[in-house]
C-alpha cells in the first residue's frame, strides 16, 4: 500500500486507524484485553493533561507519600487550582514552583 499524505492527509490518517482497528478487531473485542485498553486510555488521558500543563493528581499523591509523609496532601480540587494558578499567575507568582 502506498501512502501519500497531501490534501487528504486527515482522511488518510482516519483510514489508517480504521484499517488497523478492523484488522485487530478480534483482539480489541476480546474481554482479556479490555483492561489493557482501559490502561491505554488512562495513559493517553494523563499524557494529554501533561501536554496542556495539568499535572496528574495520583502522581502528586504518590510523591507526597514517598517524600513528604509528615505533610497532609491537598485535595484534588485545591491541587488543580494551585497548578493553574502556578502556571498562569495572577498575583506575580513563580512559574517554576513545585505543587508540594
PDB file of C-alpha atoms in Angstrom:
ATOM      1  CA  UNK A   1       0.000   0.000   0.000  1.00  0.00           C
ATOM      2  CA  UNK A   2       1.373   3.370  -0.967  1.00  0.00           C
ATOM      3  CA  UNK A   3       0.724   6.185   1.500  1.00  0.00           C
ATOM      4  CA  UNK A   4       0.641   9.708   0.181  1.00  0.00           C
ATOM      5  CA  UNK A   5      -0.380  12.423   2.585  1.00  0.00           C
ATOM      6  CA  UNK A   6      -1.284  15.638   0.849  1.00  0.00           C
ATOM      7  CA  UNK A   7      -4.587  17.446   0.677  1.00  0.00           C
ATOM      8  CA  UNK A   8      -6.400  14.455   2.149  1.00  0.00           C
ATOM      9  CA  UNK A   9      -3.907  13.866   4.934  1.00  0.00           C
ATOM     10  CA  UNK A  10      -6.506  13.841   7.688  1.00  0.00           C
ATOM     11  CA  UNK A  11      -8.739  11.456   5.732  1.00  0.00           C
ATOM     12  CA  UNK A  12      -5.776   9.151   5.124  1.00  0.00           C
ATOM     13  CA  UNK A  13      -4.933   9.033   8.826  1.00  0.00           C
ATOM     14  CA  UNK A  14      -8.549   8.186   9.639  1.00  0.00           C
ATOM     15  CA  UNK A  15      -8.447   5.380   7.057  1.00  0.00           C
ATOM     16  CA  UNK A  16      -5.223   4.004   8.555  1.00  0.00           C
ATOM     17  CA  UNK A  17      -6.741   3.996  12.041  1.00  0.00           C
ATOM     18  CA  UNK A  18      -9.910   2.341  10.735  1.00  0.00           C
ATOM     19  CA  UNK A  19      -7.934  -0.349   8.877  1.00  0.00           C
ATOM     20  CA  UNK A  20      -5.829  -1.007  11.990  1.00  0.00           C
ATOM     21  CA  UNK A  21      -8.909  -1.387  14.170  1.00  0.00           C
ATOM     22  CA  UNK A  22     -10.699  -3.618  11.665  1.00  0.00           C
ATOM     23  CA  UNK A  23      -7.655  -5.872  11.259  1.00  0.00           C
ATOM     24  CA  UNK A  24      -7.292  -6.207  15.041  1.00  0.00           C
ATOM     25  CA  UNK A  25     -10.972  -6.364  16.000  1.00  0.00           C
ATOM     26  CA  UNK A  26     -10.681  -9.892  17.410  1.00  0.00           C
ATOM     27  CA  UNK A  27      -8.004  -8.680  19.804  1.00  0.00           C
ATOM     28  CA  UNK A  28      -9.770  -5.422  20.651  1.00  0.00           C
ATOM     29  CA  UNK A  29     -13.120  -7.045  21.369  1.00  0.00           C
ATOM     30  CA  UNK A  30     -11.668  -9.839  23.484  1.00  0.00           C
ATOM     31  CA  UNK A  31     -12.545  -9.464  27.204  1.00  0.00           C
ATOM     32  CA  UNK A  32      -8.951 -10.419  28.039  1.00  0.00           C
ATOM     33  CA  UNK A  33      -7.717  -7.155  26.522  1.00  0.00           C
ATOM     34  CA  UNK A  34     -10.264  -4.744  27.997  1.00  0.00           C
ATOM     35  CA  UNK A  35      -8.056  -3.938  30.975  1.00  0.00           C
ATOM     36  CA  UNK A  36      -5.162  -3.212  28.626  1.00  0.00           C
ATOM     37  CA  UNK A  37      -7.346  -0.913  26.540  1.00  0.00           C
ATOM     38  CA  UNK A  38      -8.597   0.851  29.682  1.00  0.00           C
ATOM     39  CA  UNK A  39      -4.990   1.299  30.802  1.00  0.00           C
ATOM     40  CA  UNK A  40      -4.100   2.709  27.369  1.00  0.00           C
ATOM     41  CA  UNK A  41      -6.905   5.283  27.565  1.00  0.00           C
ATOM     42  CA  UNK A  42      -5.846   6.204  31.113  1.00  0.00           C
ATOM     43  CA  UNK A  43      -2.258   6.782  29.948  1.00  0.00           C
ATOM     44  CA  UNK A  44      -3.441   8.811  26.941  1.00  0.00           C
ATOM     45  CA  UNK A  45      -5.587  10.973  29.207  1.00  0.00           C
ATOM     46  CA  UNK A  46      -2.619  11.543  31.511  1.00  0.00           C
ATOM     47  CA  UNK A  47      -0.400  12.423  28.518  1.00  0.00           C
ATOM     48  CA  UNK A  48      -2.883  14.934  27.125  1.00  0.00           C
ATOM     49  CA  UNK A  49      -3.249  16.588  30.531  1.00  0.00           C
ATOM     50  CA  UNK A  50       0.537  16.886  30.848  1.00  0.00           C
ATOM     51  CA  UNK A  51       0.693  18.405  27.346  1.00  0.00           C
ATOM     52  CA  UNK A  52      -1.536  21.268  28.427  1.00  0.00           C
ATOM     53  CA  UNK A  53       0.221  21.687  31.770  1.00  0.00           C
ATOM     54  CA  UNK A  54      -2.110  19.896  34.179  1.00  0.00           C
ATOM     55  CA  UNK A  55      -0.117  17.509  36.400  1.00  0.00           C
ATOM     56  CA  UNK A  56      -1.537  14.155  37.448  1.00  0.00           C
ATOM     57  CA  UNK A  57      -3.125  14.137  40.911  1.00  0.00           C
ATOM     58  CA  UNK A  58      -2.299  10.478  41.604  1.00  0.00           C
ATOM     59  CA  UNK A  59       1.375  11.119  40.825  1.00  0.00           C
ATOM     60  CA  UNK A  60       1.261  14.044  43.254  1.00  0.00           C
ATOM     61  CA  UNK A  61      -0.226  11.811  45.971  1.00  0.00           C
ATOM     62  CA  UNK A  62       2.456   9.176  45.391  1.00  0.00           C
ATOM     63  CA  UNK A  63       5.146  11.864  45.605  1.00  0.00           C
ATOM     64  CA  UNK A  64       3.692  13.242  48.832  1.00  0.00           C
ATOM     65  CA  UNK A  65       3.500   9.775  50.377  1.00  0.00           C
ATOM     66  CA  UNK A  66       7.083   8.956  49.405  1.00  0.00           C
ATOM     67  CA  UNK A  67       8.862  12.260  50.111  1.00  0.00           C
ATOM     68  CA  UNK A  68       6.605  14.251  52.449  1.00  0.00           C
ATOM     69  CA  UNK A  69       4.850  11.667  54.622  1.00  0.00           C
ATOM     70  CA  UNK A  70       4.525  14.122  57.507  1.00  0.00           C
ATOM     71  CA  UNK A  71       2.503  16.643  55.427  1.00  0.00           C
ATOM     72  CA  UNK A  72      -1.171  16.422  54.522  1.00  0.00           C
ATOM     73  CA  UNK A  73      -1.666  16.448  50.730  1.00  0.00           C
ATOM     74  CA  UNK A  74      -4.066  18.884  49.085  1.00  0.00           C
ATOM     75  CA  UNK A  75      -7.447  17.611  47.955  1.00  0.00           C
ATOM     76  CA  UNK A  76      -7.865  17.209  44.200  1.00  0.00           C
ATOM     77  CA  UNK A  77      -9.778  20.436  43.594  1.00  0.00           C
ATOM     78  CA  UNK A  78      -7.248  22.523  45.541  1.00  0.00           C
ATOM     79  CA  UNK A  79      -4.352  20.779  43.768  1.00  0.00           C
ATOM     80  CA  UNK A  80      -5.685  21.591  40.293  1.00  0.00           C
ATOM     81  CA  UNK A  81      -6.465  25.187  41.311  1.00  0.00           C
ATOM     82  CA  UNK A  82      -2.905  25.540  42.642  1.00  0.00           C
ATOM     83  CA  UNK A  83      -1.456  24.147  39.399  1.00  0.00           C
ATOM     84  CA  UNK A  84      -3.488  26.534  37.250  1.00  0.00           C
ATOM     85  CA  UNK A  85      -2.508  29.483  39.458  1.00  0.00           C
ATOM     86  CA  UNK A  86       1.154  28.420  39.279  1.00  0.00           C
ATOM     87  CA  UNK A  87       1.059  28.178  35.511  1.00  0.00           C
ATOM     88  CA  UNK A  88      -0.909  31.371  34.952  1.00  0.00           C
ATOM     89  CA  UNK A  89      -0.089  33.595  37.911  1.00  0.00           C
ATOM     90  CA  UNK A  90      -2.430  36.472  38.567  1.00  0.00           C
ATOM     91  CA  UNK A  91      -0.525  37.872  41.548  1.00  0.00           C
ATOM     92  CA  UNK A  92       3.042  37.657  40.262  1.00  0.00           C
ATOM     93  CA  UNK A  93       3.597  34.035  41.324  1.00  0.00           C
ATOM     94  CA  UNK A  94       6.573  31.931  40.320  1.00  0.00           C
ATOM     95  CA  UNK A  95       6.016  29.593  37.364  1.00  0.00           C
ATOM     96  CA  UNK A  96       8.677  27.087  38.499  1.00  0.00           C
ATOM     97  CA  UNK A  97       7.082  26.205  41.821  1.00  0.00           C
ATOM     98  CA  UNK A  98       6.560  22.594  42.836  1.00  0.00           C
ATOM     99  CA  UNK A  99       2.939  21.968  43.945  1.00  0.00           C
ATOM    100  CA  UNK A 100       4.081  20.089  47.040  1.00  0.00           C
TER     101      UNK A 100
END
